[in-house]
Short mmCIF file of C-alpha atoms in Angstrom, two decimals:
data_model
loop_
_atom_site.label_atom_id
_atom_site.label_comp_id
_atom_site.label_asym_id
_atom_site.label_seq_id
_atom_site.Cartn_x
_atom_site.Cartn_y
_atom_site.Cartn_z
CA MET A 1 168.13 88.49 181.88
CA SER A 2 166.85 86.37 178.49
CA TYR A 3 163.41 85.95 177.61
CA PHE A 4 163.77 81.88 178.70
CA ARG A 5 164.51 82.84 181.94
CA LEU A 6 161.70 85.33 182.70
CA ILE A 7 159.35 82.97 181.76
CA GLU A 8 160.95 80.16 183.77
CA ARG A 9 160.57 82.78 186.58
CA LEU A 10 157.49 83.85 186.26
CA ILE A 11 156.31 80.17 186.49
CA SER A 12 158.17 79.26 189.26
CA SER A 13 157.08 82.10 191.34
CA ALA A 14 153.76 81.83 190.67
CA THR A 15 151.58 82.51 194.39
CA GLY A 16 148.13 83.10 193.72
CA ASP A 17 145.05 81.10 194.34
CA PRO A 18 144.21 78.38 192.06
CA PRO A 19 141.19 79.72 189.18
CA LEU A 20 138.37 77.58 189.97
CA LYS A 21 139.54 77.88 193.67
CA GLY A 22 135.55 77.90 195.16
CA ILE A 23 133.75 76.25 192.44
CA ARG A 24 132.28 72.72 193.51
CA VAL A 25 131.83 69.61 191.35
CA ILE A 26 129.88 66.77 191.87
CA GLU A 27 131.24 63.50 190.78
CA PHE A 28 129.14 60.60 189.63
CA ALA A 29 131.25 58.84 187.29
CA HIS A 30 133.29 55.80 186.30
CA TYR A 31 135.93 54.52 184.34
CA ILE A 32 138.21 57.57 182.73
CA LEU A 33 135.90 59.56 180.33
CA GLY A 34 133.75 60.50 182.75
CA PRO A 35 136.05 60.93 185.92
CA ASN A 36 139.51 62.66 184.35
CA ILE A 37 136.95 65.79 183.57
CA PRO A 38 136.54 66.47 187.42
CA ARG A 39 140.21 65.58 187.62
CA LEU A 40 141.31 68.36 185.37
CA LEU A 41 138.78 70.49 187.19
CA ALA A 42 140.62 69.73 190.54
CA GLN A 43 143.79 70.19 189.02
CA LEU A 44 142.00 73.77 188.41
CA GLY A 45 141.27 74.13 191.81
CA ALA A 46 137.88 72.71 191.57
CA GLU A 47 136.83 70.94 195.09
CA VAL A 48 135.86 67.59 193.49
CA ILE A 49 133.38 65.52 195.73
CA LYS A 50 133.21 62.24 193.99
CA ILE A 51 129.93 59.93 194.56
CA GLU A 52 130.15 56.57 194.51
CA PRO A 53 127.75 53.60 195.27
CA PRO A 54 129.04 51.64 198.23
CA PRO A 55 130.83 49.26 199.03
CA ARG A 56 132.46 48.96 195.34
CA GLY A 57 131.93 52.32 193.76
CA ASP A 58 134.03 53.45 189.93
CA ARG A 59 134.52 49.82 188.66
CA TRP A 60 137.63 50.97 186.65
CA LYS A 61 139.60 50.40 190.08
CA TYR A 62 139.50 46.81 190.02
CA ALA A 63 140.52 46.07 186.27
CA SER A 64 143.39 44.34 185.90
CA MET A 65 146.03 45.35 183.49
CA TRP A 66 148.05 42.16 181.47
CA GLY A 67 146.57 39.02 184.30
CA GLY A 68 146.83 41.04 187.70
CA LYS A 69 149.06 43.50 187.35
CA GLY A 70 149.25 47.13 187.60
CA PHE A 71 148.30 47.47 191.53
CA TYR A 72 150.04 49.74 194.27
CA LYS A 73 149.47 49.58 197.62
CA GLY A 74 145.96 47.75 196.72
CA MET A 75 144.89 50.28 194.47
CA ARG A 76 144.96 50.52 190.65
CA ILE A 77 148.24 52.51 190.23
CA ASP A 78 146.42 54.82 187.28
CA TYR A 79 142.95 54.86 189.27
CA LEU A 80 145.30 56.35 192.17
CA TYR A 81 146.09 59.72 189.68
CA LEU A 82 143.14 59.75 187.64
CA ASN A 83 140.70 60.23 191.15
CA SER A 84 143.86 62.66 192.52
CA ASN A 85 142.83 65.76 194.60
CA LYS A 86 139.07 64.50 194.97
CA TYR A 87 136.76 63.72 198.09
CA PHE A 88 135.16 60.27 198.44
CA LEU A 89 131.39 59.74 199.34
CA GLY A 90 130.56 56.83 199.58
CA VAL A 91 126.34 56.96 199.11
CA ASP A 92 123.57 54.28 197.87
CA PHE A 93 121.27 56.91 195.80
CA LYS A 94 118.94 53.63 195.32
CA LYS A 95 117.72 54.89 198.99
CA GLU A 96 115.38 57.69 199.14
CA ARG A 97 116.98 59.18 201.32
CA GLY A 98 120.68 58.74 200.08
CA ARG A 99 118.61 60.65 196.60
CA LYS A 100 118.00 62.83 199.23
CA LEU A 101 121.45 63.86 200.56
CA ILE A 102 122.52 63.94 196.64
CA VAL A 103 120.24 66.04 196.08
CA GLU A 104 121.38 68.63 198.93
CA LEU A 105 124.29 68.37 197.44
CA ALA A 106 123.37 69.11 194.22
CA LYS A 107 122.14 72.33 195.79
CA THR A 108 125.52 73.80 196.88
CA ALA A 109 127.54 72.87 193.61
CA ASP A 110 128.39 74.45 190.43
CA VAL A 111 129.31 71.52 188.11
CA PHE A 112 127.81 68.07 188.45
CA VAL A 113 129.77 65.27 186.12
CA GLU A 114 128.17 61.98 185.20
CA ASN A 115 128.84 59.27 182.54
CA MET A 116 126.66 56.41 183.21
CA GLU A 117 124.37 54.88 180.22
CA PRO A 118 122.22 57.55 179.08
CA GLY A 119 118.62 58.20 181.75
CA THR A 120 119.85 56.54 184.16
CA LEU A 121 120.05 58.93 186.93
CA ASP A 122 117.34 60.71 185.57
CA ARG A 123 114.95 57.59 186.05
CA TYR A 124 116.62 58.36 189.98
CA GLY A 125 115.46 61.48 190.42
CA LEU A 126 119.03 62.67 190.16
CA GLY A 127 119.12 63.92 186.39
CA TYR A 128 119.52 67.40 184.97
CA LEU A 129 115.89 68.05 184.46
CA GLN A 130 115.50 67.47 188.24
CA LEU A 131 118.31 69.04 189.46
CA LYS A 132 117.71 72.41 187.88
CA GLU A 133 114.83 72.61 189.51
CA VAL A 134 116.97 72.52 192.77
CA ASN A 135 119.77 75.05 191.76
CA PRO A 136 119.21 76.56 188.82
CA LYS A 137 122.70 77.67 188.30
CA LEU A 138 123.92 73.94 188.19
CA ILE A 139 126.02 73.20 185.04
CA TYR A 140 125.50 69.30 184.34
CA VAL A 141 127.63 67.53 181.95
CA SER A 142 126.71 63.99 180.56
CA ALA A 143 129.55 62.02 178.82
CA SER A 144 128.77 58.77 177.08
CA GLY A 145 129.24 57.26 173.53
CA TYR A 146 126.99 58.41 171.78
CA GLY A 147 125.35 61.52 173.75
CA ASN A 148 121.82 61.51 175.14
CA TRP A 149 119.52 61.91 172.11
CA GLY A 150 119.10 59.92 168.77
CA PRO A 151 119.74 56.00 167.69
CA LEU A 152 122.79 55.28 169.04
CA SER A 153 122.25 56.56 172.40
CA ARG A 154 121.45 53.63 174.16
CA LEU A 155 124.47 51.94 173.06
CA PRO A 156 127.32 51.22 175.70
CA SER A 157 130.54 52.55 174.57
CA TYR A 158 134.36 52.52 175.71
CA ASP A 159 137.69 53.88 173.83
CA ILE A 160 138.57 51.05 171.73
CA ILE A 161 134.73 51.88 170.74
CA GLY A 162 134.78 55.65 170.35
CA GLN A 163 138.19 55.24 168.05
CA ALA A 164 136.08 52.87 165.77
CA GLU A 165 133.30 54.71 165.56
CA SER A 166 134.64 57.87 165.03
CA GLY A 167 137.16 56.45 162.17
CA VAL A 168 140.41 56.92 164.29
CA ILE A 169 140.73 53.15 163.75
CA ASP A 170 140.71 53.65 159.99
CA THR A 171 143.89 55.88 159.86
CA THR A 172 146.13 53.72 161.25
CA GLY A 173 148.78 51.53 160.37
CA TRP A 174 150.26 51.29 156.50
CA GLU A 175 148.33 51.40 153.38
CA GLY A 176 149.20 48.59 150.45
CA GLU A 177 151.34 46.45 152.02
CA VAL A 178 150.20 45.40 155.49
CA GLN A 179 147.00 46.00 155.27
CA GLU A 180 146.02 46.33 158.92
CA ALA A 181 144.53 49.05 161.56
CA TYR A 182 145.51 49.43 165.09
CA ARG A 183 143.74 51.07 168.15
CA LEU A 184 145.73 53.68 169.57
CA PRO A 185 147.23 52.30 173.40
CA ASP A 186 146.28 54.05 176.64
CA TYR A 187 142.55 55.45 176.04
CA PRO A 188 142.63 58.47 173.90
CA GLY A 189 138.98 57.64 173.19
CA ASP A 190 138.49 58.68 176.72
CA TRP A 191 140.86 61.17 177.71
CA LEU A 192 140.34 63.45 174.54
CA PRO A 193 137.27 63.94 174.73
CA SER A 194 137.25 64.16 178.57
CA THR A 195 139.27 67.62 178.13
CA MET A 196 137.11 68.67 175.81
CA ALA A 197 134.50 68.74 177.88
CA VAL A 198 136.19 70.77 180.76
CA SER A 199 136.69 73.70 177.84
CA ALA A 200 132.70 73.45 177.31
CA ILE A 201 132.52 74.02 181.26
CA ILE A 202 134.61 76.54 182.30
CA ALA A 203 132.51 78.35 178.85
CA ALA A 204 129.70 77.54 180.77
CA LEU A 205 131.11 78.83 183.85
CA ILE A 206 132.08 82.57 182.10
CA TRP A 207 128.16 82.34 180.23
CA ARG A 208 126.61 81.93 184.11
CA GLU A 209 128.47 85.09 184.81
CA LYS A 210 126.72 86.41 182.12
CA SER A 211 123.04 85.28 182.40
CA GLY A 212 122.55 83.99 185.87
CA LYS A 213 121.89 80.87 184.46
CA GLY A 214 123.46 77.10 184.53
CA GLN A 215 122.94 74.68 181.63
CA TYR A 216 123.36 70.76 180.26
CA ILE A 217 126.31 69.90 178.22
CA ASP A 218 126.03 66.64 176.08
CA LEU A 219 129.25 65.32 175.28
CA SER A 220 129.36 62.54 173.34
CA GLN A 221 132.67 60.11 172.40
CA ALA A 222 132.56 59.24 169.30
CA ALA A 223 131.38 62.53 168.01
CA SER A 224 134.21 64.00 170.11
CA MET A 225 136.69 61.81 168.91
CA GLN A 226 135.65 62.62 165.37
CA ARG A 227 136.38 66.71 165.98
CA HIS A 228 139.80 66.03 165.85
CA MET A 229 139.83 64.33 162.20
CA TYR A 230 139.41 65.91 158.75
CA HIS A 231 139.62 62.88 157.03
CA PHE A 232 135.43 63.42 156.48
CA ALA A 233 136.12 66.37 155.31
CA TYR A 234 138.59 65.67 152.93
CA MET A 235 136.20 63.04 151.45
CA SER A 236 133.50 65.24 150.99
CA ALA A 237 135.40 67.91 149.07
CA THR A 238 137.33 65.25 146.77
CA GLY A 239 135.36 61.73 146.82
CA GLU A 240 138.27 60.10 147.82
CA ARG A 241 139.41 58.64 151.00
CA LEU A 242 142.63 59.55 152.68
CA ARG A 243 145.35 56.78 152.59
CA ARG A 244 147.18 55.73 156.11
CA SER A 245 150.73 57.01 156.31
CA GLY A 246 152.03 54.75 158.47
CA PHE A 247 155.01 56.52 160.37
CA ILE A 248 154.77 59.22 157.69
CA ASP A 249 153.31 62.73 157.82
CA PRO A 250 151.59 63.73 154.66
CA SER A 251 152.29 67.46 155.25
CA ALA A 252 156.41 67.15 155.50
CA TYR A 253 158.37 66.80 152.91
CA PHE A 254 159.69 63.70 154.62
CA SER A 255 159.27 62.21 157.74
CA GLY A 256 159.36 58.89 159.50
CA VAL A 257 160.27 56.60 162.43
CA PHE A 258 163.45 55.01 161.77
CA LYS A 259 165.91 52.20 163.22
CA THR A 260 169.00 53.33 164.49
CA SER A 261 172.35 50.72 164.74
CA ASP A 262 172.25 50.62 168.07
CA GLY A 263 168.81 48.89 168.34
CA ARG A 264 166.72 52.39 169.27
CA TYR A 265 164.10 54.78 167.33
CA VAL A 266 164.23 58.08 166.41
CA ALA A 267 161.13 60.16 164.72
CA VAL A 268 162.36 62.58 162.13
CA ALA A 269 160.41 65.48 160.27
CA ALA A 270 161.30 68.05 157.76
CA MET A 271 158.58 70.03 157.50
CA THR A 272 160.60 73.00 155.69
CA GLU A 273 162.64 73.45 152.32
CA ALA A 274 165.60 74.53 154.59
CA GLN A 275 165.03 71.36 156.74
CA TYR A 276 164.44 69.09 153.69
CA GLU A 277 168.00 70.16 152.00
CA ALA A 278 170.01 69.71 155.11
CA LEU A 279 168.88 65.95 155.39
CA ALA A 280 168.71 65.44 151.67
CA GLU A 281 173.05 66.45 151.59
CA GLN A 282 173.79 63.58 154.00
CA VAL A 283 171.17 61.19 153.11
CA PRO A 284 171.96 59.04 149.80
CA GLY A 285 168.98 59.47 147.18
CA LEU A 286 166.85 62.15 148.38
CA LYS A 287 168.14 64.57 146.43
CA GLY A 288 166.32 65.83 143.51
CA LEU A 289 162.52 64.69 145.20
CA ARG A 290 162.01 67.69 147.52
CA ASP A 291 158.88 68.69 145.91
CA LYS A 292 157.33 65.13 145.11
CA ARG A 293 155.38 64.98 148.00
CA ASP A 294 152.03 62.81 146.95
CA LEU A 295 152.23 59.56 149.32
CA ASP A 296 153.77 57.35 147.04
CA SER A 297 156.72 59.54 146.93
CA LEU A 298 156.78 60.23 150.39
CA PHE A 299 157.12 56.67 151.03
CA VAL A 300 159.36 55.96 148.39
CA LYS A 301 161.43 58.54 150.17
CA TYR A 302 161.06 56.95 153.74
CA LYS A 303 162.36 53.37 152.23
CA LEU A 304 165.67 55.20 150.38
CA ALA A 305 166.57 57.14 153.68
CA SER A 306 165.93 53.40 156.04
CA PRO A 307 169.52 51.99 155.24
CA TRP A 308 171.40 55.75 156.21
CA PHE A 309 168.92 55.87 159.43
CA SER A 310 169.84 52.33 160.35
CA SER A 311 173.66 52.60 159.65
CA LYS A 312 173.69 55.39 162.36
CA SER A 313 174.02 55.59 165.98
CA LEU A 314 171.04 57.59 168.28
CA ALA A 315 173.36 59.70 169.64
CA GLU A 316 175.07 60.20 166.05
CA LEU A 317 171.60 61.04 164.79
CA LEU A 318 170.84 63.59 167.75
CA GLU A 319 173.93 65.33 167.08
CA PHE A 320 173.47 65.68 163.43
CA GLY A 321 169.68 66.93 163.60
CA ARG A 322 170.90 69.44 166.07
CA ARG A 323 173.80 70.19 163.70
CA ALA A 324 171.41 70.70 160.82
CA GLY A 325 168.79 72.21 162.39
CA VAL A 326 166.39 69.25 161.23
CA PRO A 327 164.02 68.07 164.50
CA ILE A 328 165.49 64.44 165.06
CA GLN A 329 164.20 63.35 168.35
CA PRO A 330 164.68 59.89 170.29
CA VAL A 331 161.55 57.37 170.52
CA LEU A 332 161.00 57.75 174.48
CA ASN A 333 160.50 54.38 175.91
CA ASP A 334 158.56 54.20 179.88
CA GLU A 335 161.90 54.48 181.57
CA ASP A 336 162.98 57.14 179.30
CA VAL A 337 160.22 59.58 180.34
CA LEU A 338 160.52 58.27 183.99
CA LYS A 339 163.69 59.29 184.16
CA ASP A 340 163.86 62.48 181.32
CA PRO A 341 165.36 65.43 183.55
CA TRP A 342 163.21 68.02 181.18
CA ARG A 343 159.90 66.51 182.33
CA ALA A 344 161.22 66.75 185.89
CA GLU A 345 161.50 70.61 185.73
CA ARG A 346 158.44 71.49 184.19
CA GLY A 347 156.83 68.87 186.94
CA SER A 348 155.18 66.91 183.61
CA VAL A 349 156.41 63.74 185.47
CA LEU A 350 155.63 64.62 189.07
CA LYS A 351 156.77 62.83 192.29
CA ILE A 352 154.74 63.57 195.30
CA ASN A 353 154.52 62.29 199.00
CA ASP A 354 151.10 61.15 199.47
CA ARG A 355 149.52 61.06 202.84
CA LEU A 356 148.60 57.77 202.62
CA TYR A 357 150.13 55.81 199.87
CA GLY A 358 153.94 57.80 200.39
CA GLU A 359 156.22 58.48 197.36
CA ILE A 360 154.47 57.95 194.24
CA VAL A 361 155.14 59.55 190.26
CA VAL A 362 151.91 61.15 188.89
CA PRO A 363 151.50 62.94 185.40
CA GLY A 364 151.81 66.46 186.46
CA PRO A 365 149.45 69.40 185.95
CA ILE A 366 148.71 69.82 182.25
CA VAL A 367 149.73 73.43 181.86
CA LYS A 368 151.79 75.78 183.30
CA MET A 369 150.75 79.49 184.66
CA SER A 370 152.29 82.26 185.72
CA GLY A 371 149.73 83.51 188.52
CA THR A 372 147.50 80.77 189.49
CA PRO A 373 149.48 77.70 190.35
CA LEU A 374 148.60 74.18 189.73
CA SER A 375 149.56 71.23 192.02
CA VAL A 376 148.52 67.73 192.45
CA LYS A 377 147.93 67.14 196.27
CA TRP A 378 146.60 64.05 197.26
CA VAL A 379 145.66 60.65 194.88
CA ALA A 380 142.60 58.35 195.01
CA ARG A 381 141.23 57.42 198.17
CA PRO A 382 138.80 53.98 198.35
CA VAL A 383 135.01 54.24 198.41
CA GLY A 384 133.09 56.47 201.47
CA TYR A 385 137.19 57.32 202.79
CA HIS A 386 135.82 60.92 203.18
CA ASN A 387 132.26 60.47 204.66
CA LYS A 388 132.78 61.98 207.52
CA LEU A 389 135.08 65.05 206.45
CA ILE A 390 132.01 66.13 204.08
CA LEU A 391 129.32 65.24 205.68
CA LEU A 392 130.32 66.68 209.04
CA LYS A 393 132.84 69.55 207.83
CA LYS A 394 131.76 70.26 204.17
CA ILE A 395 127.90 69.94 204.43
CA GLY A 396 127.32 70.76 208.40
CA LEU A 397 125.72 67.55 209.66
CA SER A 398 125.88 66.54 213.21
CA GLU A 399 127.82 63.50 214.28
CA ARG A 400 124.69 62.35 215.32
CA GLU A 401 123.44 62.43 211.66
CA VAL A 402 126.08 60.68 210.30
CA GLU A 403 126.18 57.85 212.32
CA GLU A 404 122.09 57.49 211.94
CA LEU A 405 123.05 57.57 207.99
CA GLU A 406 125.68 55.02 208.46
CA ARG A 407 123.31 52.68 210.33
CA GLU A 408 120.75 52.44 207.66
CA GLY A 409 123.14 51.99 205.10
CA ILE A 410 122.32 55.29 203.27
CA ILE A 411 126.50 55.91 203.48
CA GLY A 412 129.26 52.98 203.50
CA TYR A 413 132.83 52.42 203.02
CA TRP A 414 135.24 50.04 200.78
CA ASP A 415 134.50 46.66 200.04
CA GLY A 416 138.61 45.32 201.36
CA GLN A 417 139.18 43.76 197.36
CA LEU A 418 142.41 44.94 195.37
CA GLY A 419 141.59 47.85 194.18
CA ASN A 420 139.94 49.39 196.51
CA THR A 421 141.28 49.25 199.83
CA PRO A 422 143.54 51.75 201.86
CA PRO A 423 147.30 50.45 202.25
CA PRO A 424 148.84 48.17 203.88
CA GLY A 425 149.15 49.11 207.77
CA TRP A 426 146.38 51.52 207.69
CA SER A 427 144.37 52.11 211.07
CA PRO A 428 141.32 54.26 210.85
CA GLU A 429 142.20 55.34 214.85
CA ASN A 430 145.08 56.99 213.74
CA ASP A 431 143.77 58.78 210.84
CA PRO A 432 142.41 62.46 211.21
CA VAL A 433 140.99 62.82 208.05
CA PHE A 434 138.80 59.83 208.39
CA LYS A 435 137.15 60.47 211.29
CA GLY A 436 136.36 63.84 209.82
CA GLU A 437 138.75 66.19 212.01
CA LYS A 438 141.12 67.37 209.21
CA ASP A 439 140.92 68.31 205.93
CA GLU A 440 143.53 66.46 203.08
CA VAL A 441 145.38 69.83 202.69
CA GLU A 442 145.65 70.91 205.97
CA PRO A 443 149.49 70.28 207.99
#
């Protein structure tokens, strides 16, 4: 059996418990930066309880894209998968009894994640300084634009602000001919820093095993994005600014994105001498230019090659790339990604049958593990959907206590607006999970 078949068998036969099974995470977060941290922990097997003040909760669920598009069966599409595998608890933390309920939850938690404005939860007695007194082993994560101290710490930040403040936007676009810079789409200013936070949490869990102590993790969105950059180090060493490079990889002998004769686009990267020479055998004008690798020369090579690429169809270019050993791949659009058999095989594009929202396509778990399979089991729920399940089954309150919390407005539910509602036709009387009788993962 080949190496590749063995690896495929290892991954497909994984049957162990997920690596973070038994870890409880309390989330008090909104938008993307904060909620994505528990989402990834939940995929690794952690139990995540997302706390929201009723009835509106996390404001991201209401944000419309392109004039009201982007909703599915009453919920925002990306909110559904951004908050997958989570339990939803609606608690009014501004009321003392609601605050105490969260404190009791924190006593049982391993990790607490928040991305409120710095200092907000501390003012309500739910900051790290208060919760570490009741749970010294707690790992408390604060995610914000600029961290929780320093001259910028009180300023708000979102994805585009993080991209700007970190220097990312200044690296985009072309130099010289078109003096423009661009925001990278789809919120990398949230996704990338939140992924880095997961690494810190796992490190803190390992350290807790050795020391018996929890700790505070302060995540800055702008500083995290900056960690993906080397431009400031280059400036420090040379006194010069790295120029914008557009489609071109400044570390390659040749690279770029080209339009084909049939209206598609391909990306090309010749990173080795052999790859460049194979390309130069076919592309007029490239011979003898291999070692000219300053940015101006790379642009010259890009322009020289453009007519040849535009004269070939996508299929012709892909065949040439495979035959010559030159990395050439199509620029995929959303439909291509959705229908790509490789992504379906790996589970990168995953179709699940959610108990409430039915068949839905979501991004699959970010990695594959041979001993501990990861999964997306269900998608987001409206505010307070799991109130009874959490309080009755996971915390151990009585039905009388839960009813009292409801009467006093300590716990509550969704408002029914677009973005915060169960799917059409949903009935509370016929939903055992909503009534606290069954868990999401029970048959």
